[in-house]
CSV table of C-alpha atoms and ligand atoms in Angstrom, one decimal:
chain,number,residue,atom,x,y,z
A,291,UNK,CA,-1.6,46.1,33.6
A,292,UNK,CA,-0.7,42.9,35.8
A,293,UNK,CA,2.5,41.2,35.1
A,294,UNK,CA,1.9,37.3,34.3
A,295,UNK,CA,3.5,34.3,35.5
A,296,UNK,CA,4.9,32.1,33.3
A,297,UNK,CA,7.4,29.3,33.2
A,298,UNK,CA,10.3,30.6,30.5
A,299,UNK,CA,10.4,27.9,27.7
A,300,UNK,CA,13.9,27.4,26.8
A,301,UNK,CA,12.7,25.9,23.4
A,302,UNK,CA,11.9,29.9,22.5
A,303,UNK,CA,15.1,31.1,23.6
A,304,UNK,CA,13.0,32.7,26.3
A,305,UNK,CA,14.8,35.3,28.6
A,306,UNK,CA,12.8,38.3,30.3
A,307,UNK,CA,14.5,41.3,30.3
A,308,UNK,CA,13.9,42.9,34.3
A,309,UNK,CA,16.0,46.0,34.2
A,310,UNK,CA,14.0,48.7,34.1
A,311,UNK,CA,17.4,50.8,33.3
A,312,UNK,CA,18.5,48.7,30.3
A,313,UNK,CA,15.0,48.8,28.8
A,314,UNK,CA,15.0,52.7,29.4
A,315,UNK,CA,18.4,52.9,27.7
A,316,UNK,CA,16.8,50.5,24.5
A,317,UNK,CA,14.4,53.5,24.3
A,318,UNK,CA,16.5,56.4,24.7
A,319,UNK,CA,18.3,54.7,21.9
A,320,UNK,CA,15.9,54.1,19.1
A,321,UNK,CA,16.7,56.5,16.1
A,322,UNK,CA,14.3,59.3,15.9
A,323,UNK,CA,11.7,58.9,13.0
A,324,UNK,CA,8.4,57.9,12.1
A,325,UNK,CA,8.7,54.4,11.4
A,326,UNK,CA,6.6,51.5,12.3
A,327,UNK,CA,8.2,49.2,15.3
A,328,UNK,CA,8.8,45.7,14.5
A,329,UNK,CA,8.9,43.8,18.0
A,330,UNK,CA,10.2,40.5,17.4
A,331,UNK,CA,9.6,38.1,20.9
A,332,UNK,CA,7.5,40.4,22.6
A,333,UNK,CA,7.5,37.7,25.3
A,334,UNK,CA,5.9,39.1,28.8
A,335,UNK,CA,5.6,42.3,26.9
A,336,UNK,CA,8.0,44.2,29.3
A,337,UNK,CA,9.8,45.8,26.5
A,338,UNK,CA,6.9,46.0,24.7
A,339,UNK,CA,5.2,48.5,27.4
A,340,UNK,CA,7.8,50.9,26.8
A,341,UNK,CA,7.5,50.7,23.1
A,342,UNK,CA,3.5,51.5,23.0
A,343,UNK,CA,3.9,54.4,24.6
A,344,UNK,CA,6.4,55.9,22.1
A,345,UNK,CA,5.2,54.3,18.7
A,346,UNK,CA,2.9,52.0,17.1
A,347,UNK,CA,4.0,48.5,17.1
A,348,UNK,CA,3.8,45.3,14.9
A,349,UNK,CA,5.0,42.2,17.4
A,350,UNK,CA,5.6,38.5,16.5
A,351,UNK,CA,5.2,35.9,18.7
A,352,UNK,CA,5.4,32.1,18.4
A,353,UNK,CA,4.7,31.3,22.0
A,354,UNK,CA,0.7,31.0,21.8
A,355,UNK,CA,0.7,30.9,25.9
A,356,UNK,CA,2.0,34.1,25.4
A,357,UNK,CA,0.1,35.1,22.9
A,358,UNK,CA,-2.8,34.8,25.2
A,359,UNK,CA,-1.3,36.9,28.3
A,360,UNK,CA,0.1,39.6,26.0
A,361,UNK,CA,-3.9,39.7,24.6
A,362,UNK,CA,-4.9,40.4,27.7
A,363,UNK,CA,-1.9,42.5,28.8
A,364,UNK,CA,-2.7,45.1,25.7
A,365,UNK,CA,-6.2,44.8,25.1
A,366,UNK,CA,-6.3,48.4,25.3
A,367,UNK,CA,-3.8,49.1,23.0
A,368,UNK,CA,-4.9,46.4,20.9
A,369,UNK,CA,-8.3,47.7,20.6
A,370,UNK,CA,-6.5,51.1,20.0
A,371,UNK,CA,-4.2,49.8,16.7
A,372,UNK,CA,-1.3,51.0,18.9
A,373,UNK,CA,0.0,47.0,19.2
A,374,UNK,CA,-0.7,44.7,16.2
A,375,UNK,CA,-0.1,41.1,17.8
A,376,UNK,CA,0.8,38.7,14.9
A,377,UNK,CA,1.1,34.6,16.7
A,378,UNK,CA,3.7,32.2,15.0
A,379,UNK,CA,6.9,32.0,13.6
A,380,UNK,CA,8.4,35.3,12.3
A,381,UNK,CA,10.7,33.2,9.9
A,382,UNK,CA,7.6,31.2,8.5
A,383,UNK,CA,5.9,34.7,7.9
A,384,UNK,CA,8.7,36.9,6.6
A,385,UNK,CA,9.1,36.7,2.9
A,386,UNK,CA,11.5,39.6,1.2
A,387,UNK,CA,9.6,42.3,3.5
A,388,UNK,CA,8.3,42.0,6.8
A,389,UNK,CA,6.4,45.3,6.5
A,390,UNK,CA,4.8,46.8,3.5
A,391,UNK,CA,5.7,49.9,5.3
A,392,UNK,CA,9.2,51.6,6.7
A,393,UNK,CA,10.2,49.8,10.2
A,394,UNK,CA,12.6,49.7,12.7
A,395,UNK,CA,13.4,46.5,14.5
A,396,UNK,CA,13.7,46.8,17.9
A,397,UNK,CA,13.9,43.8,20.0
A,398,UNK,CA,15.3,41.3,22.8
A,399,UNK,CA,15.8,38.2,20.0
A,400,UNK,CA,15.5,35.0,21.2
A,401,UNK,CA,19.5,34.1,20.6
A,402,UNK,CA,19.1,30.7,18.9
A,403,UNK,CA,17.9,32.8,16.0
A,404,UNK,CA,19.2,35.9,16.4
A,405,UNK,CA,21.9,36.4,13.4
A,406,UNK,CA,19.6,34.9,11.1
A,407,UNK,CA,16.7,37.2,12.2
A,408,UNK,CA,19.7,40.0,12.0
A,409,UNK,CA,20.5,38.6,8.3
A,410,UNK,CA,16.8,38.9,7.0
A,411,UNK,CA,16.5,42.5,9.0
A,412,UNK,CA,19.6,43.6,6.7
A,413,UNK,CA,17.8,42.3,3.6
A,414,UNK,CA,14.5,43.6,4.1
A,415,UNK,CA,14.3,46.8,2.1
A,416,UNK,CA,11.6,47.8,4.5
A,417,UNK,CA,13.7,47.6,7.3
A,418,UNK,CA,15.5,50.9,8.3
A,419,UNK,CA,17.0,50.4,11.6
A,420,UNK,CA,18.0,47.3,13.9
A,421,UNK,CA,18.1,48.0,17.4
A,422,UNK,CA,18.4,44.7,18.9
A,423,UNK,CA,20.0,42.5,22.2
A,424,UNK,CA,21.6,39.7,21.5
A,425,UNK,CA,24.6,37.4,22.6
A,426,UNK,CA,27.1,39.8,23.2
A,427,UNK,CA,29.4,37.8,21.1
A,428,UNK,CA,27.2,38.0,18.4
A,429,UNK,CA,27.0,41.8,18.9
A,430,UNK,CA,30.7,42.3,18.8
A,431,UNK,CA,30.8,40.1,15.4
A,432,UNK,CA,28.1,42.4,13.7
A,433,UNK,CA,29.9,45.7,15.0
A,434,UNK,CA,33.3,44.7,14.4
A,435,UNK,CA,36.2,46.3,12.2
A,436,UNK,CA,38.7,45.3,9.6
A,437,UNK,CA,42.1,44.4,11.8
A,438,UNK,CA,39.9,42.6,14.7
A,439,UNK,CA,40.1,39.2,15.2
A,440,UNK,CA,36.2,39.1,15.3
A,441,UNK,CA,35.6,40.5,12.1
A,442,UNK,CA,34.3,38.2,9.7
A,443,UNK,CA,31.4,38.3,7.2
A,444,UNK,CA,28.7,39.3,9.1
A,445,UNK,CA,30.8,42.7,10.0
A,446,UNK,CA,31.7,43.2,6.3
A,447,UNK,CA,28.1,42.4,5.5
A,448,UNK,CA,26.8,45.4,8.3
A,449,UNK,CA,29.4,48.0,7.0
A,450,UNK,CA,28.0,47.3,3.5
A,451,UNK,CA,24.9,48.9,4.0
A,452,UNK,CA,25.5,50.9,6.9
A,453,UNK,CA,27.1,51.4,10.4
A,454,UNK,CA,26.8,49.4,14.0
A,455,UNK,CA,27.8,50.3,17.3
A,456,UNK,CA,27.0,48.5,20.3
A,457,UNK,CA,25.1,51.0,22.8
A,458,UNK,CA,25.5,48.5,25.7
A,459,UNK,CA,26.6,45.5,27.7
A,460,UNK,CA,24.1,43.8,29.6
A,461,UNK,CA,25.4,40.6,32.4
A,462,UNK,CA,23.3,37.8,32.7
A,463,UNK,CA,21.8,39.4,35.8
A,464,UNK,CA,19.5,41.8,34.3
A,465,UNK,CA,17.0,38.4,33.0
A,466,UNK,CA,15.2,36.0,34.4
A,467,UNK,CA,15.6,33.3,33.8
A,468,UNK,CA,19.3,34.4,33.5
A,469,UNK,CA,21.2,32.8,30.5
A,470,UNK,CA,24.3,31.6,30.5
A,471,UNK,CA,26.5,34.3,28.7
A,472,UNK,CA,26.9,38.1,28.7
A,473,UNK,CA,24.5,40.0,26.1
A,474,UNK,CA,24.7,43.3,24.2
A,475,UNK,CA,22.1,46.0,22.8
A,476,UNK,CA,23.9,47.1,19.6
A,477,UNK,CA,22.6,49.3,16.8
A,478,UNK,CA,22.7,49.2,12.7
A,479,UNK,CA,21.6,52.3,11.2
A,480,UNK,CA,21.0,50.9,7.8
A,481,UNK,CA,21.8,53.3,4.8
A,482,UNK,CA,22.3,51.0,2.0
A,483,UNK,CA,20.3,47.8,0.7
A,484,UNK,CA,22.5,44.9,1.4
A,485,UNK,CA,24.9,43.8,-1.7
A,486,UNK,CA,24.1,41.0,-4.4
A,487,UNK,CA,23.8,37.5,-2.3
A,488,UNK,CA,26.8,36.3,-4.7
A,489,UNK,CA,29.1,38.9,-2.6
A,490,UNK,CA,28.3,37.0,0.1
A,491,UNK,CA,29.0,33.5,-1.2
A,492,UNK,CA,32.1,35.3,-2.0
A,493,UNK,CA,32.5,36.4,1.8
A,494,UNK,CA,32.2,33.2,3.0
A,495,UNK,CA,34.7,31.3,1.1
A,496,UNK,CA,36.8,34.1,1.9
A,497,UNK,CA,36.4,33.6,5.8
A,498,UNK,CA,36.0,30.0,5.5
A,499,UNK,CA,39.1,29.3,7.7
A,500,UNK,CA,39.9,32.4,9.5
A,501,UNK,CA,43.1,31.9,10.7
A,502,UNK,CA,44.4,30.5,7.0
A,503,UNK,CA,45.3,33.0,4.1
A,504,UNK,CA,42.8,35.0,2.5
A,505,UNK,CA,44.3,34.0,-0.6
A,506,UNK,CA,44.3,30.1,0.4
A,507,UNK,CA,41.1,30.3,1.2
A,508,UNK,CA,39.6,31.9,-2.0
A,509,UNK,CA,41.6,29.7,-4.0
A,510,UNK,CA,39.8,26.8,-3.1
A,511,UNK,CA,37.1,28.6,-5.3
A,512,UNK,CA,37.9,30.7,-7.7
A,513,UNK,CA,41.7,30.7,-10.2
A,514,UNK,CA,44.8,31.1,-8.1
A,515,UNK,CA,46.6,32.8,-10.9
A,516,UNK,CA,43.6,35.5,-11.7
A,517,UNK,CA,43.1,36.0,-7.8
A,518,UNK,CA,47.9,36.5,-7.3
A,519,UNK,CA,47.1,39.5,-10.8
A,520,UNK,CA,44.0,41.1,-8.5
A,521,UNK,CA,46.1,41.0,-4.9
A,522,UNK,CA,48.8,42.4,-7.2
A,523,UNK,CA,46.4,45.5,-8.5
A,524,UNK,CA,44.9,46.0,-5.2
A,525,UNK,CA,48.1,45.9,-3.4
A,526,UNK,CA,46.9,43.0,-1.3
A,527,UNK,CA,49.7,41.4,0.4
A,528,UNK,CA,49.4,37.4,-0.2
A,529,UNK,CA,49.8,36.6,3.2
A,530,UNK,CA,46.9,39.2,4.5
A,531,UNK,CA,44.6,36.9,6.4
A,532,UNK,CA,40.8,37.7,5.8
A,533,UNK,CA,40.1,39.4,9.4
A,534,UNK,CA,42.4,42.1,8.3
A,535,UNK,CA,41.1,43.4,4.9
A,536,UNK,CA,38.8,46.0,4.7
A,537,UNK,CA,35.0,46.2,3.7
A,538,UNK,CA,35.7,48.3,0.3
A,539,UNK,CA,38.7,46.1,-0.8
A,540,UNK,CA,36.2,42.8,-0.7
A,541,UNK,CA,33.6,44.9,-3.0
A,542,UNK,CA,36.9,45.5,-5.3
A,543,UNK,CA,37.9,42.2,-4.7
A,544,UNK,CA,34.5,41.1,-5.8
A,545,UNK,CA,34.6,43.3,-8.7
A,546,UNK,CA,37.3,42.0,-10.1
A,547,UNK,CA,36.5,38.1,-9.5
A,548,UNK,CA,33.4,38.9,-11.5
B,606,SAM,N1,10.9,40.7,24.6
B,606,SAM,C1,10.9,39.9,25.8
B,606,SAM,C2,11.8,40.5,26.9
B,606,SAM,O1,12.6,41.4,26.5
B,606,SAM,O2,11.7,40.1,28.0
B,606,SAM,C3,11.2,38.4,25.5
B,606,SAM,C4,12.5,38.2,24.9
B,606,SAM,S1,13.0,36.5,24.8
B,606,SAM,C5,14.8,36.6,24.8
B,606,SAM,C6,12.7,36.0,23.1
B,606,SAM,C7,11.2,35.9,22.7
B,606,SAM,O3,11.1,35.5,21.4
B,606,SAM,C8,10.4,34.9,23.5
B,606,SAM,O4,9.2,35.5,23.9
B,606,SAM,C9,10.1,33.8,22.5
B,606,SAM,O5,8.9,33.1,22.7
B,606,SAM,C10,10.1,34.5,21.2
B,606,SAM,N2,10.4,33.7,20.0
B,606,SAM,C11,11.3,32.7,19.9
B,606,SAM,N3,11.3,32.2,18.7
B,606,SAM,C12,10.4,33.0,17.9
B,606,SAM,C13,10.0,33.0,16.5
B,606,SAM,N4,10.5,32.1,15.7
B,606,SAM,N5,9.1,33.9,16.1
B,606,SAM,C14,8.6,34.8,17.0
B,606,SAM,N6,9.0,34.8,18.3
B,606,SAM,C15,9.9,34.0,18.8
């Protein structure tokens, strides 16, 4: 297999993983099963190398340049059915399921999609694992915990149908071209389907201004007076700010509201 050359699009949020130890370590990682792959950005196909030779993989790529050099990178294992090579845009493609089949995600996301590409991952049933890197602050957001001044939503939305733990830090360093801010691999073993989206419109006006009260900010929605009686029940303090409540409190919370 020769390695390409290619001039990194920034359009496609295109930066090429290099580290041959990182990639080994986003291996080593992948939870042990016998689940499809979904490779999302295959890109060069560096990661993807490694992949093929461990499990059969389903990649999506909207770069049709690349489309063309990862053809001719994997004919083999195209000819094989070890590497399905699907061109375009994931997002136009995925509907509720990505898969008709169990899959993990594992992938280097282009990062000005990532947390919706994380979002859809969590809400595809089909979808059993996410193994991902993305912008590390982005990692640290989904593998956050109550009490941490990064925990918002999207790290009550990850405990709610499973756990996430970031597996490593990678510096700008180990891409080219390098981006501009640190990056993380991080992992969410999924165990639940994610909650009723109306949770979630909950969860946002709850964390709509994160510094403010919880109970300021969910009063600009729902009855103050019905929202001071369900604080009171779940011993909610009215001054708790939303960063410091945990994940089973908002499903009471919810509950309750409903
Ligand atoms: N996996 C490669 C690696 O690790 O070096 C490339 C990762 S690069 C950060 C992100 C990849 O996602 C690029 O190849 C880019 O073209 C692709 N991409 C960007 N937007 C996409 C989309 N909407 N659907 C599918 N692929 C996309």
């Amino acid at each position: 297999m020769n390695k390409p050359k290619v001039v990194a699009k920034k359009r496609y949020g295109q930066n090429f993983l290099q580290d041959q130890a990182v990639l080994r370590k986003i291996i080593e990682s992948m939870p042990k099963n016998n689940h499809k792959v979904v490779e999302i950005g295959p890109g060069l196909g560096d990661l993807t190398k490694f992949l093929v030779n461990v499990k059969s993989v389903e990649a999506f790529e909207v770069d049709t340049e690349l489309c063309e050099l990862l053809r001719s990178r994997f004919k083999e294992e195209i000819a094989t059915d070890l590497l399905h090579l699907h061109c375009g845009d994931v997002l136009e493609v995925w509907k509720s399921s990505l898969m008709d089949e169990p899959y993990d995600l594992v992938a280097n996301l282009p990062y000005y999609i990532a947390t919706n590409i994380i979002l859809k991952a969590l809400e595809d049933p089909m979808c059993k694992n996410i193994l991902v890197m993305v912008q590390l602050e982005v990692a640290e957001k989904f593998c956050a915990k109550e009490g941490e001044k990064v925990f918002n939503s999207l790290g009550v939305i990850t405990q709610s149908v499973g756990s996430a733990r970031i597996i490593v830090k990678v510096p700008p360093t180990a891409f080219d071209p390098q981006p501009k801010v640190d990056s993380a691999v991080f992992l969410i073993e999924k165990q639940r389907d994610r909650a009723d989206k109306e949770f979630e419109t909950m969860l946002r006006v709850a964390f709509s201004q994160p510094r403010k009260t919880l109970m300021k900010n969910l009063s600009a929605k729902y009855d103050k007076k019905m929202l001071q009686e369900i604080f009171e029940t779940l011993e909610l303090s009215n001054t708790i700010r939303p960063h410091q409540v945990a994940t089973q409190d908002y499903h009471q919370l919810y509950t309750k509201i409903r």
